[in-house]
Amino acid sequence: MTPPADTHHVAPRGDPTHDRGAALISLVVATGVVLVLLTGIIQVITFQYGKGTVRAALDEGARVGARSTQPVAACEERAGDVMGDLLGGPMGDGVTIVCADSGDRVVATATVHFDGWFGQLTGYDATLTASAAKENR
């Protein structure tokens, strides 16, 4: 006896060739999620570097201003030089540094705005301050 002729070939349900599309979609979604998380981590690291640079500029500006006969001008010039050396470009454009003579101290204040890479919600805004006691002349 001969088996009946099979006119339709139906692949069994467990056939791995039918699952290839689902695996590709999962891979693309997982890769996208990993890239977004990685970009977010890199943004945090970049903002920490920027914040550290601003703090260094404020400290340096206040120290130089405390030793100068023109404390405000010396402070702002030195802070601006440090910012230009370490954080130039668009990220540095979001930083404004103002120095003040408060009698016995030189106070440097920075208003910081770093644009977020994922829109306004992920931006960084802060006001940072440093001061140094004036040295006796």
The first five atom37 places (N, CA, C, CB, O) and aatype in JSON, in Angstrom:
{
  "aatype": [12, 16, 14, 14, 0, 3, 16, 8, 8, 19, 0, 14, 1, 7, 3, 14, 16, 8, 3, 1, 7, 0, 0, 10, 9, 15, 10, 19, 19, 0, 16, 7, 19, 19, 10, 19, 10, 10, 16, 7, 9, 9, 5, 19, 9, 16, 13, 5, 18, 7, 11, 7, 16, 19, 1, 0, 0, 10, 3, 6, 7, 0, 1, 19, 7, 0, 1, 15, 16, 5, 14, 19, 0, 0, 4, 6, 6, 1, 0, 7, 3, 19, 12, 7, 3, 10, 10, 7, 7, 14, 12, 7, 3, 7, 19, 16, 9, 19, 4, 0, 3, 15, 7, 3, 1, 19, 19, 0, 16, 0, 16, 19, 8, 13, 3, 7, 17, 13, 7, 5, 10, 16, 7, 18, 3, 0, 16, 10, 16, 0, 15, 0, 0, 11, 6, 2, 1],
  "atom_mask": [
    [1, 1, 1, 1, 1],
    [1, 1, 1, 1, 1],
    [1, 1, 1, 1, 1],
    [1, 1, 1, 1, 1],
    [1, 1, 1, 1, 1],
    [1, 1, 1, 1, 1],
    [1, 1, 1, 1, 1],
    [1, 1, 1, 1, 1],
    [1, 1, 1, 1, 1],
    [1, 1, 1, 1, 1],
    [1, 1, 1, 1, 1],
    [1, 1, 1, 1, 1],
    [1, 1, 1, 1, 1],
    [1, 1, 1, 0, 1],
    [1, 1, 1, 1, 1],
    [1, 1, 1, 1, 1],
    [1, 1, 1, 1, 1],
    [1, 1, 1, 1, 1],
    [1, 1, 1, 1, 1],
    [1, 1, 1, 1, 1],
    [1, 1, 1, 0, 1],
    [1, 1, 1, 1, 1],
    [1, 1, 1, 1, 1],
    [1, 1, 1, 1, 1],
    [1, 1, 1, 1, 1],
    [1, 1, 1, 1, 1],
    [1, 1, 1, 1, 1],
    [1, 1, 1, 1, 1],
    [1, 1, 1, 1, 1],
    [1, 1, 1, 1, 1],
    [1, 1, 1, 1, 1],
    [1, 1, 1, 0, 1],
    [1, 1, 1, 1, 1],
    [1, 1, 1, 1, 1],
    [1, 1, 1, 1, 1],
    [1, 1, 1, 1, 1],
    [1, 1, 1, 1, 1],
    [1, 1, 1, 1, 1],
    [1, 1, 1, 1, 1],
    [1, 1, 1, 0, 1],
    [1, 1, 1, 1, 1],
    [1, 1, 1, 1, 1],
    [1, 1, 1, 1, 1],
    [1, 1, 1, 1, 1],
    [1, 1, 1, 1, 1],
    [1, 1, 1, 1, 1],
    [1, 1, 1, 1, 1],
    [1, 1, 1, 1, 1],
    [1, 1, 1, 1, 1],
    [1, 1, 1, 0, 1],
    [1, 1, 1, 1, 1],
    [1, 1, 1, 0, 1],
    [1, 1, 1, 1, 1],
    [1, 1, 1, 1, 1],
    [1, 1, 1, 1, 1],
    [1, 1, 1, 1, 1],
    [1, 1, 1, 1, 1],
    [1, 1, 1, 1, 1],
    [1, 1, 1, 1, 1],
    [1, 1, 1, 1, 1],
    [1, 1, 1, 0, 1],
    [1, 1, 1, 1, 1],
    [1, 1, 1, 1, 1],
    [1, 1, 1, 1, 1],
    [1, 1, 1, 0, 1],
    [1, 1, 1, 1, 1],
    [1, 1, 1, 1, 1],
    [1, 1, 1, 1, 1],
    [1, 1, 1, 1, 1],
    [1, 1, 1, 1, 1],
    [1, 1, 1, 1, 1],
    [1, 1, 1, 1, 1],
    [1, 1, 1, 1, 1],
    [1, 1, 1, 1, 1],
    [1, 1, 1, 1, 1],
    [1, 1, 1, 1, 1],
    [1, 1, 1, 1, 1],
    [1, 1, 1, 1, 1],
    [1, 1, 1, 1, 1],
    [1, 1, 1, 0, 1],
    [1, 1, 1, 1, 1],
    [1, 1, 1, 1, 1],
    [1, 1, 1, 1, 1],
    [1, 1, 1, 0, 1],
    [1, 1, 1, 1, 1],
    [1, 1, 1, 1, 1],
    [1, 1, 1, 1, 1],
    [1, 1, 1, 0, 1],
    [1, 1, 1, 0, 1],
    [1, 1, 1, 1, 1],
    [1, 1, 1, 1, 1],
    [1, 1, 1, 0, 1],
    [1, 1, 1, 1, 1],
    [1, 1, 1, 0, 1],
    [1, 1, 1, 1, 1],
    [1, 1, 1, 1, 1],
    [1, 1, 1, 1, 1],
    [1, 1, 1, 1, 1],
    [1, 1, 1, 1, 1],
    [1, 1, 1, 1, 1],
    [1, 1, 1, 1, 1],
    [1, 1, 1, 1, 1],
    [1, 1, 1, 0, 1],
    [1, 1, 1, 1, 1],
    [1, 1, 1, 1, 1],
    [1, 1, 1, 1, 1],
    [1, 1, 1, 1, 1],
    [1, 1, 1, 1, 1],
    [1, 1, 1, 1, 1],
    [1, 1, 1, 1, 1],
    [1, 1, 1, 1, 1],
    [1, 1, 1, 1, 1],
    [1, 1, 1, 1, 1],
    [1, 1, 1, 1, 1],
    [1, 1, 1, 1, 1],
    [1, 1, 1, 0, 1],
    [1, 1, 1, 1, 1],
    [1, 1, 1, 1, 1],
    [1, 1, 1, 0, 1],
    [1, 1, 1, 1, 1],
    [1, 1, 1, 1, 1],
    [1, 1, 1, 1, 1],
    [1, 1, 1, 0, 1],
    [1, 1, 1, 1, 1],
    [1, 1, 1, 1, 1],
    [1, 1, 1, 1, 1],
    [1, 1, 1, 1, 1],
    [1, 1, 1, 1, 1],
    [1, 1, 1, 1, 1],
    [1, 1, 1, 1, 1],
    [1, 1, 1, 1, 1],
    [1, 1, 1, 1, 1],
    [1, 1, 1, 1, 1],
    [1, 1, 1, 1, 1],
    [1, 1, 1, 1, 1],
    [1, 1, 1, 1, 1],
    [1, 1, 1, 1, 1]
  ],
  "atom_positions": [
    [[0.8, -1.17, 0.0], [0.0, 0.0, 0.0], [0.85, 1.25, 0.0], [-0.92, -0.01, 1.17], [1.84, 1.35, 0.73]],
    [[0.46, 2.18, -0.82], [1.2, 3.45, -0.91], [0.48, 4.51, -0.1], [1.36, 3.91, -2.38], [-0.75, 4.55, -0.07]],
    [[1.24, 5.34, 0.55], [0.6, 6.41, 1.34], [-0.09, 7.4, 0.42], [1.63, 7.13, 2.23], [0.31, 7.56, -0.73]],
    [[-1.11, 8.07, 0.92], [-1.81, 9.04, 0.09], [-0.88, 10.18, -0.3], [-3.05, 9.58, 0.8], [0.01, 10.55, 0.47]],
    [[-1.08, 10.73, -1.45], [-0.26, 11.84, -1.95], [-0.52, 13.09, -1.09], [-0.57, 12.14, -3.47], [-1.67, 13.46, -0.84]],
    [[0.57, 13.72, -0.66], [0.45, 14.93, 0.19], [0.49, 16.14, -0.73], [1.62, 15.0, 1.27], [1.52, 16.45, -1.33]],
    [[-0.62, 16.82, -0.84], [-0.68, 17.98, -1.73], [-0.32, 19.28, -1.02], [-2.07, 18.1, -2.33], [0.04, 20.25, -1.68]],
    [[-0.4, 19.32, 0.29], [-0.07, 20.53, 1.06], [0.98, 20.16, 2.1], [-1.34, 21.13, 1.75], [0.83, 19.2, 2.85]],
    [[2.03, 20.95, 2.11], [3.04, 20.72, 3.14], [2.85, 21.77, 4.23], [4.5, 20.78, 2.53], [2.95, 22.96, 3.96]],
    [[2.58, 21.33, 5.42], [2.42, 22.23, 6.56], [3.57, 21.96, 7.51], [1.04, 22.04, 7.27], [3.77, 20.83, 7.95]],
    [[4.33, 23.03, 7.82], [5.46, 22.86, 8.73], [4.94, 22.63, 10.14], [6.4, 24.1, 8.69], [3.93, 23.2, 10.54]],
    [[5.63, 21.79, 10.87], [5.21, 21.57, 12.25], [5.35, 22.86, 13.07], [6.03, 20.44, 12.9], [6.15, 23.73, 12.73]],
    [[4.57, 22.97, 14.13], [4.56, 24.2, 14.94], [5.91, 24.5, 15.55], [3.52, 24.1, 16.04], [6.23, 25.68, 15.74]],
    [[6.68, 23.55, 15.86], [7.96, 23.78, 16.51], [9.08, 24.11, 15.53], [0.0, 0.0, 0.0], [10.24, 24.15, 15.93]],
    [[8.77, 24.35, 14.29], [9.77, 24.62, 13.26], [10.45, 25.97, 13.55], [9.12, 24.63, 11.85], [9.77, 26.99, 13.59]],
    [[11.79, 25.99, 13.76], [12.49, 27.23, 14.11], [12.5, 28.26, 12.99], [13.9, 26.91, 14.51], [12.74, 29.44, 13.26]],
    [[12.26, 27.89, 11.77], [12.28, 28.87, 10.68], [11.12, 29.85, 10.8], [12.22, 28.16, 9.34], [11.21, 30.95, 10.25]],
    [[10.05, 29.5, 11.49], [8.92, 30.41, 11.65], [9.14, 31.42, 12.77], [7.65, 29.62, 11.91], [8.4, 32.4, 12.86]],
    [[10.14, 31.21, 13.63], [10.4, 32.1, 14.76], [11.5, 33.12, 14.47], [10.77, 31.29, 15.97], [11.82, 33.93, 15.34]],
    [[12.06, 33.1, 13.3], [13.14, 34.02, 12.98], [12.71, 35.48, 13.06], [13.67, 33.73, 11.6], [13.47, 36.3, 13.58]],
    [[11.59, 35.83, 12.6], [11.1, 37.21, 12.64], [10.92, 37.71, 14.06], [0.0, 0.0, 0.0], [11.26, 38.85, 14.36]],
    [[10.4, 36.88, 14.94], [10.2, 37.27, 16.33], [11.54, 37.5, 17.02], [9.39, 36.2, 17.08], [11.66, 38.42, 17.83]],
    [[12.52, 36.69, 16.72], [13.85, 36.85, 17.33], [14.49, 38.15, 16.85], [14.76, 35.64, 16.99], [15.14, 38.84, 17.64]],
    [[14.31, 38.48, 15.6], [14.88, 39.71, 15.06], [14.24, 40.94, 15.71], [14.7, 39.76, 13.54], [14.93, 41.91, 16.04]],
    [[12.95, 40.91, 15.88], [12.25, 42.03, 16.53], [12.73, 42.18, 17.97], [10.72, 41.82, 16.49], [12.97, 43.3, 18.42]],
    [[12.87, 41.09, 18.68], [13.35, 41.14, 20.06], [14.77, 41.71, 20.12], [13.32, 39.74, 20.69], [15.09, 42.5, 21.01]],
    [[15.61, 41.31, 19.19], [16.98, 41.81, 19.15], [17.02, 43.31, 18.88], [17.78, 41.07, 18.08], [17.78, 44.02, 19.52]],
    [[16.21, 43.79, 17.96], [16.18, 45.22, 17.63], [15.68, 46.03, 18.82], [15.28, 45.47, 16.39], [16.26, 47.07, 19.14]],
    [[14.64, 45.57, 19.49], [14.1, 46.28, 20.65], [15.13, 46.29, 21.79], [12.78, 45.63, 21.13], [15.36, 47.32, 22.41]],
    [[15.73, 45.15, 22.06], [16.73, 45.07, 23.13], [17.93, 45.96, 22.83], [17.2, 43.62, 23.32], [18.44, 46.63, 23.74]],
    [[18.38, 45.99, 21.6], [19.49, 46.86, 21.21], [19.13, 48.33, 21.4], [19.89, 46.61, 19.74], [19.95, 49.1, 21.89]],
    [[17.93, 48.71, 21.03], [17.48, 50.09, 21.22], [17.45, 50.49, 22.68], [0.0, 0.0, 0.0], [17.88, 51.58, 23.04]],
    [[16.93, 49.62, 23.53], [16.87, 49.9, 24.97], [18.28, 50.05, 25.53], [16.11, 48.78, 25.72], [18.54, 50.97, 26.31]],
    [[19.18, 49.17, 25.16], [20.56, 49.24, 25.64], [21.22, 50.54, 25.19], [21.37, 48.03, 25.15], [21.93, 51.17, 25.97]],
    [[21.0, 50.95, 23.95], [21.6, 52.19, 23.44], [21.06, 53.41, 24.17], [21.34, 52.33, 21.95], [21.82, 54.34, 24.46]],
    [[19.78, 53.43, 24.47], [19.2, 54.56, 25.21], [19.78, 54.61, 26.63], [17.65, 54.45, 25.27], [20.14, 55.69, 27.1]],
    [[19.89, 53.47, 27.29], [20.47, 53.44, 28.63], [21.94, 53.86, 28.61], [20.34, 52.04, 29.23], [22.38, 54.62, 29.48]],
    [[22.69, 53.38, 27.65], [24.09, 53.74, 27.52], [24.25, 55.24, 27.28], [24.75, 52.95, 26.39], [25.13, 55.88, 27.86]],
    [[23.42, 55.8, 26.43], [23.46, 57.25, 26.17], [23.13, 58.03, 27.43], [22.49, 57.63, 25.03], [23.76, 59.06, 27.7]],
    [[22.16, 57.57, 28.2], [21.82, 58.24, 29.46], [22.98, 58.21, 30.45], [0.0, 0.0, 0.0], [23.23, 59.21, 31.12]],
    [[23.67, 57.09, 30.54], [24.82, 56.98, 31.43], [25.94, 57.91, 30.98], [25.32, 55.53, 31.49], [26.56, 58.58, 31.8]],
    [[26.19, 57.96, 29.69], [27.24, 58.85, 29.16], [26.86, 60.31, 29.42], [27.46, 58.61, 27.65], [27.73, 61.12, 29.71]],
    [[25.58, 60.65, 29.31], [25.14, 62.02, 29.6], [25.41, 62.38, 31.05], [23.64, 62.17, 29.29], [25.88, 63.48, 31.33]],
    [[25.12, 61.48, 31.98], [25.37, 61.74, 33.4], [26.87, 61.96, 33.63], [24.86, 60.56, 34.27], [27.25, 62.88, 34.36]],
    [[27.71, 61.14, 33.03], [29.16, 61.29, 33.18], [29.61, 62.63, 32.6], [29.9, 60.12, 32.48], [30.45, 63.31, 33.2]],
    [[29.08, 63.0, 31.46], [29.44, 64.28, 30.83], [29.01, 65.45, 31.71], [28.8, 64.39, 29.44], [29.78, 66.4, 31.87]],
    [[27.82, 65.4, 32.27], [27.36, 66.48, 33.14], [28.19, 66.55, 34.43], [25.86, 66.29, 33.48], [28.43, 67.64, 34.94]],
    [[28.63, 65.41, 34.94], [29.49, 65.42, 36.12], [30.84, 66.08, 35.8], [29.71, 63.98, 36.65], [31.38, 66.83, 36.61]],
    [[31.36, 65.8, 34.63], [32.6, 66.46, 34.19], [32.38, 67.97, 34.09], [33.08, 65.89, 32.83], [33.2, 68.75, 34.57]],
    [[31.28, 68.37, 33.48], [30.97, 69.79, 33.34], [30.83, 70.47, 34.69], [0.0, 0.0, 0.0], [31.34, 71.57, 34.89]],
    [[30.14, 69.82, 35.6], [29.96, 70.38, 36.95], [31.3, 70.51, 37.67], [28.99, 69.5, 37.77], [31.55, 71.51, 38.33]],
    [[32.16, 69.51, 37.55], [33.49, 69.57, 38.15], [34.34, 70.67, 37.56], [0.0, 0.0, 0.0], [35.1, 71.32, 38.27]],
    [[34.21, 70.88, 36.26], [34.95, 71.95, 35.6], [34.49, 73.32, 36.1], [34.78, 71.86, 34.09], [35.31, 74.2, 36.35]],
    [[33.19, 73.49, 36.24], [32.66, 74.76, 36.74], [33.15, 75.0, 38.17], [31.11, 74.78, 36.69], [33.53, 76.12, 38.52]],
    [[33.12, 73.97, 38.99], [33.62, 74.12, 40.37], [35.1, 74.51, 40.39], [33.43, 72.8, 41.17], [35.51, 75.37, 41.16]],
    [[35.89, 73.88, 39.53], [37.32, 74.2, 39.45], [37.53, 75.65, 39.0], [38.04, 73.23, 38.49], [38.39, 76.35, 39.53]],
    [[36.73, 76.1, 38.03], [36.84, 77.48, 37.55], [36.47, 78.47, 38.65], [35.94, 77.69, 36.31], [37.12, 79.5, 38.82]],
    [[35.41, 78.16, 39.4], [35.0, 79.04, 40.5], [36.08, 79.11, 41.58], [33.69, 78.55, 41.1], [36.42, 80.2, 42.05]],
    [[36.61, 77.96, 41.97], [37.65, 77.93, 43.0], [38.88, 78.71, 42.56], [38.03, 76.49, 43.33], [39.43, 79.52, 43.31]],
    [[39.31, 78.46, 41.33], [40.49, 79.14, 40.82], [40.26, 80.64, 40.7], [40.89, 78.56, 39.45], [41.13, 81.44, 41.06]],
    [[39.1, 81.03, 40.2], [38.78, 82.46, 40.09], [38.75, 83.15, 41.44], [0.0, 0.0, 0.0], [39.29, 84.24, 41.59]],
    [[38.12, 82.52, 42.42], [38.04, 83.12, 43.76], [39.43, 83.24, 44.39], [37.12, 82.29, 44.67], [39.74, 84.25, 45.02]],
    [[40.27, 82.22, 44.21], [41.64, 82.27, 44.77], [42.46, 83.4, 44.15], [42.35, 80.93, 44.54], [43.13, 84.15, 44.86]],
    [[42.39, 83.51, 42.83], [43.15, 84.57, 42.15], [42.61, 85.93, 42.55], [43.09, 84.39, 40.61], [43.38, 86.86, 42.81]],
    [[41.29, 86.07, 42.61], [40.69, 87.33, 43.02], [41.06, 87.74, 44.43], [0.0, 0.0, 0.0], [41.21, 88.93, 44.71]],
    [[41.2, 86.77, 45.32], [41.54, 87.06, 46.72], [42.95, 87.62, 46.86], [41.41, 85.8, 47.56], [43.25, 88.29, 47.85]],
    [[43.81, 87.37, 45.88], [45.18, 87.87, 45.94], [45.39, 89.13, 45.11], [46.13, 86.8, 45.47], [46.5, 89.67, 45.1]],
    [[44.37, 89.59, 44.43], [44.5, 90.71, 43.5], [44.03, 92.03, 44.1], [43.73, 90.43, 42.22], [43.23, 92.06, 45.03]],
    [[44.54, 93.13, 43.54], [44.07, 94.45, 43.96], [42.74, 94.78, 43.29], [45.12, 95.54, 43.62], [42.01, 95.65, 43.76]],
    [[42.43, 94.1, 42.21], [41.13, 94.23, 41.54], [40.46, 92.85, 41.57], [41.29, 94.76, 40.04], [40.49, 92.12, 40.58]],
    [[39.88, 92.5, 42.7], [39.42, 91.12, 42.89], [38.35, 90.66, 41.91], [38.89, 90.97, 44.27], [38.41, 89.52, 41.44]],
    [[37.38, 91.5, 41.59], [36.28, 91.06, 40.72], [36.79, 90.79, 39.31], [35.16, 92.12, 40.69], [36.48, 89.75, 38.73]],
    [[37.55, 91.72, 38.76], [38.07, 91.55, 37.4], [39.0, 90.35, 37.31], [38.81, 92.83, 36.95], [38.91, 89.56, 36.37]],
    [[39.89, 90.19, 38.29], [40.84, 89.07, 38.28], [40.11, 87.74, 38.41], [41.87, 89.23, 39.4], [40.44, 86.77, 37.73]],
    [[39.12, 87.7, 39.29], [38.33, 86.48, 39.49], [37.61, 86.07, 38.21], [37.32, 86.68, 40.62], [37.7, 84.92, 37.79]],
    [[36.89, 87.0, 37.6], [36.12, 86.68, 36.4], [37.03, 86.3, 35.23], [35.23, 87.86, 36.0], [36.7, 85.41, 34.45]],
    [[38.18, 86.98, 35.12], [39.11, 86.66, 34.03], [39.67, 85.25, 34.19], [40.26, 87.69, 33.97], [39.69, 84.47, 33.24]],
    [[40.12, 84.92, 35.4], [40.7, 83.59, 35.64], [39.65, 82.5, 35.5], [41.34, 83.53, 37.04], [39.93, 81.45, 34.91]],
    [[38.46, 82.71, 36.02], [37.4, 81.71, 35.89], [37.04, 81.5, 34.42], [36.15, 82.15, 36.69], [36.8, 80.38, 33.98]],
    [[37.01, 82.58, 33.66], [36.73, 82.48, 32.23], [37.82, 81.73, 31.48], [0.0, 0.0, 0.0], [37.53, 80.95, 30.57]],
    [[39.08, 81.95, 31.88], [40.19, 81.23, 31.25], [40.09, 79.72, 31.52], [41.53, 81.76, 31.76], [40.29, 78.91, 30.61]],
    [[39.8, 79.36, 32.76], [39.67, 77.94, 33.11], [38.52, 77.31, 32.33], [39.45, 77.77, 34.64], [38.65, 76.2, 31.8]],
    [[37.4, 78.01, 32.26], [36.25, 77.48, 31.51], [36.61, 77.31, 30.04], [35.03, 78.41, 31.65], [36.28, 76.29, 29.43]],
    [[37.29, 78.29, 29.47], [37.67, 78.19, 28.06], [38.61, 77.03, 27.79], [0.0, 0.0, 0.0], [38.53, 76.38, 26.75]],
    [[39.52, 76.77, 28.74], [40.48, 75.67, 28.57], [39.83, 74.3, 28.73], [41.61, 75.82, 29.56], [40.16, 73.37, 28.0]],
    [[38.91, 74.17, 29.68], [38.39, 72.85, 30.02], [36.99, 72.54, 29.5], [38.38, 72.71, 31.49], [36.63, 71.37, 29.35]],
    [[36.2, 73.57, 29.21], [34.81, 73.31, 28.81], [34.36, 74.33, 27.77], [33.88, 73.37, 30.04], [33.4, 75.07, 27.99]],
    [[35.04, 74.35, 26.66], [34.64, 75.26, 25.59], [33.48, 74.69, 24.8], [0.0, 0.0, 0.0], [33.02, 73.58, 25.07]],
    [[33.01, 75.45, 23.84], [31.96, 74.96, 22.96], [30.57, 75.15, 23.53], [0.0, 0.0, 0.0], [30.38, 75.92, 24.47]],
    [[29.59, 74.46, 22.96], [28.19, 74.66, 23.35], [27.91, 74.35, 24.82], [27.31, 73.8, 22.49], [27.06, 75.01, 25.43]],
    [[28.6, 73.38, 25.39], [28.35, 73.06, 26.79], [28.82, 74.2, 27.68], [29.07, 71.74, 27.18], [28.14, 74.55, 28.64]],
    [[29.95, 74.78, 27.37], [30.46, 75.91, 28.14], [29.64, 77.17, 27.97], [0.0, 0.0, 0.0], [29.65, 78.05, 28.83]],
    [[28.93, 77.27, 26.85], [28.08, 78.45, 26.6], [26.92, 78.53, 27.59], [27.54, 78.42, 25.17], [26.33, 79.59, 27.77]],
    [[26.58, 77.42, 28.22], [25.48, 77.39, 29.17], [25.89, 77.79, 30.58], [0.0, 0.0, 0.0], [25.11, 77.64, 31.52]],
    [[27.12, 78.29, 30.74], [27.64, 78.65, 32.06], [27.93, 80.14, 32.1], [28.91, 77.83, 32.4], [28.61, 80.67, 31.22]],
    [[27.4, 80.82, 33.13], [27.68, 82.23, 33.35], [28.3, 82.38, 34.73], [26.39, 83.09, 33.22], [27.73, 81.94, 35.73]],
    [[29.48, 83.01, 34.78], [30.19, 83.19, 36.05], [30.26, 84.66, 36.39], [31.61, 82.57, 35.99], [30.65, 85.49, 35.56]],
    [[29.88, 84.98, 37.62], [29.92, 86.35, 38.12], [30.68, 86.34, 39.44], [28.48, 86.95, 38.29], [30.44, 85.48, 40.29]],
    [[31.58, 87.3, 39.61], [32.34, 87.41, 40.86], [31.91, 88.67, 41.59], [33.87, 87.42, 40.59], [31.47, 89.64, 40.98]],
    [[32.05, 88.64, 42.9], [31.68, 89.79, 43.73], [32.69, 89.94, 44.86], [30.24, 89.64, 44.28], [33.24, 88.96, 45.36]],
    [[32.9, 91.19, 45.26], [33.77, 91.51, 46.4], [32.85, 91.75, 47.58], [34.69, 92.76, 46.11], [32.09, 92.71, 47.6]],
    [[32.92, 90.87, 48.58], [32.04, 91.01, 49.74], [32.79, 91.53, 50.96], [31.38, 89.67, 50.07], [32.44, 91.2, 52.1]],
    [[33.78, 92.33, 50.74], [34.54, 92.9, 51.85], [35.76, 92.08, 52.18], [0.0, 0.0, 0.0], [36.86, 92.4, 51.72]],
    [[35.6, 91.03, 52.98], [36.74, 90.22, 53.37], [36.88, 88.95, 52.54], [36.62, 89.85, 54.83], [37.82, 88.18, 52.74]],
    [[35.95, 88.72, 51.59], [35.97, 87.52, 50.74], [35.68, 87.89, 49.29], [34.95, 86.49, 51.24], [35.06, 88.91, 49.0]],
    [[36.13, 87.04, 48.4], [35.75, 87.11, 46.99], [34.83, 85.93, 46.73], [37.03, 87.09, 46.02], [35.19, 84.78, 47.01]],
    [[33.66, 86.22, 46.2], [32.66, 85.17, 45.98], [32.43, 85.03, 44.47], [31.31, 85.51, 46.71], [32.15, 86.0, 43.77]],
    [[32.57, 83.8, 43.98], [32.34, 83.5, 42.57], [31.08, 82.62, 42.48], [33.58, 82.78, 41.92], [30.96, 81.61, 43.17]],
    [[30.16, 83.03, 41.62], [28.9, 82.3, 41.47], [28.69, 81.96, 40.0], [27.69, 83.14, 42.01], [28.89, 82.79, 39.12]],
    [[28.3, 80.72, 39.75], [28.03, 80.26, 38.38], [26.58, 79.82, 38.26], [28.99, 79.1, 37.98], [26.06, 79.1, 39.11]],
    [[25.95, 80.27, 37.2], [24.63, 79.77, 36.82], [24.87, 78.8, 35.68], [23.63, 80.94, 36.41], [25.42, 79.16, 34.64]],
    [[24.45, 77.55, 35.88], [24.78, 76.48, 34.94], [23.51, 75.93, 34.3], [25.54, 75.36, 35.66], [22.52, 75.66, 34.97]],
    [[23.57, 75.78, 32.98], [22.51, 75.07, 32.25], [23.17, 74.23, 31.17], [21.46, 76.08, 31.63], [23.78, 74.75, 30.23]],
    [[23.03, 72.91, 31.31], [23.48, 71.99, 30.28], [22.24, 71.41, 29.62], [24.4, 70.86, 30.88], [21.35, 70.89, 30.3]],
    [[22.17, 71.5, 28.3], [21.04, 70.95, 27.56], [21.05, 69.43, 27.64], [21.06, 71.43, 26.08], [22.09, 68.79, 27.46]],
    [[19.89, 68.86, 27.91], [19.76, 67.41, 27.95], [19.76, 66.82, 26.56], [0.0, 0.0, 0.0], [19.31, 67.45, 25.61]],
    [[20.27, 65.62, 26.45], [20.35, 64.95, 25.16], [19.02, 64.34, 24.75], [21.41, 63.88, 25.19], [18.84, 63.97, 23.58]],
    [[18.09, 64.22, 25.7], [16.77, 63.67, 25.4], [15.69, 64.71, 25.61], [16.49, 62.44, 26.28], [14.54, 64.37, 25.9]],
    [[16.03, 65.97, 25.45], [15.06, 67.05, 25.61], [15.23, 67.78, 26.93], [0.0, 0.0, 0.0], [16.15, 67.51, 27.69]],
    [[14.32, 68.69, 27.18], [14.38, 69.57, 28.35], [14.34, 68.8, 29.67], [13.23, 70.55, 28.31], [14.95, 69.23, 30.65]],
    [[13.65, 67.69, 29.7], [13.5, 66.93, 30.93], [14.82, 66.39, 31.46], [12.54, 65.78, 30.7], [14.98, 66.24, 32.67]],
    [[15.77, 66.11, 30.59], [17.04, 65.52, 31.02], [18.16, 66.55, 31.13], [17.44, 64.43, 30.07], [19.33, 66.18, 31.26]],
    [[17.84, 67.83, 31.07], [18.85, 68.88, 31.2], [19.33, 69.0, 32.63], [0.0, 0.0, 0.0], [18.79, 68.38, 33.55]],
    [[20.37, 69.81, 32.81], [20.94, 70.02, 34.14], [21.01, 71.52, 34.4], [22.36, 69.36, 34.27], [21.6, 72.26, 33.61]],
    [[20.42, 71.96, 35.5], [20.46, 73.36, 35.91], [20.94, 73.43, 37.35], [19.07, 74.04, 35.75], [20.51, 72.64, 38.2]],
    [[21.83, 74.39, 37.63], [22.34, 74.54, 39.0], [22.93, 75.92, 39.18], [23.38, 73.45, 39.32], [23.25, 76.61, 38.21]],
    [[23.07, 76.31, 40.42], [23.81, 77.51, 40.8], [24.9, 77.06, 41.76], [22.86, 78.62, 41.45], [24.61, 76.52, 42.83]],
    [[26.14, 77.29, 41.38], [27.28, 76.86, 42.18], [28.03, 78.09, 42.67], [28.22, 75.93, 41.37], [28.1, 79.1, 41.98]],
    [[28.6, 77.99, 43.87], [29.29, 79.13, 44.47], [30.61, 78.67, 45.1], [28.4, 79.81, 45.53], [30.71, 77.57, 45.65]],
    [[31.6, 79.53, 45.02], [32.87, 79.32, 45.71], [33.33, 80.66, 46.25], [33.96, 78.69, 44.75], [33.0, 81.71, 45.7]],
    [[34.08, 80.63, 47.33], [34.61, 81.88, 47.88], [36.0, 81.66, 48.44], [33.68, 82.44, 48.97], [36.39, 80.53, 48.76]],
    [[36.73, 82.75, 48.56], [38.06, 82.7, 49.15], [38.27, 83.95, 49.98], [39.15, 82.57, 48.06], [37.87, 85.04, 49.59]],
    [[38.91, 83.77, 51.13], [39.2, 84.92, 52.0], [40.3, 85.75, 51.37], [39.61, 84.45, 53.42], [41.27, 85.22, 50.84]],
    [[40.13, 87.06, 51.43], [41.15, 87.96, 50.89], [42.41, 87.85, 51.72], [40.64, 89.41, 50.86], [42.37, 87.73, 52.94]],
    [[43.54, 87.89, 51.03], [44.82, 87.84, 51.72], [45.23, 89.24, 52.14], [45.9, 87.19, 50.83], [44.91, 90.22, 51.46]],
    [[45.93, 89.33, 53.24], [46.4, 90.63, 53.71], [47.47, 91.16, 52.76], [46.96, 90.54, 55.15], [48.38, 90.45, 52.35]],
    [[47.31, 92.41, 52.44], [48.26, 93.03, 51.53], [49.14, 93.99, 52.28], [47.55, 93.76, 50.38], [50.02, 94.62, 51.7]]
  ]
}
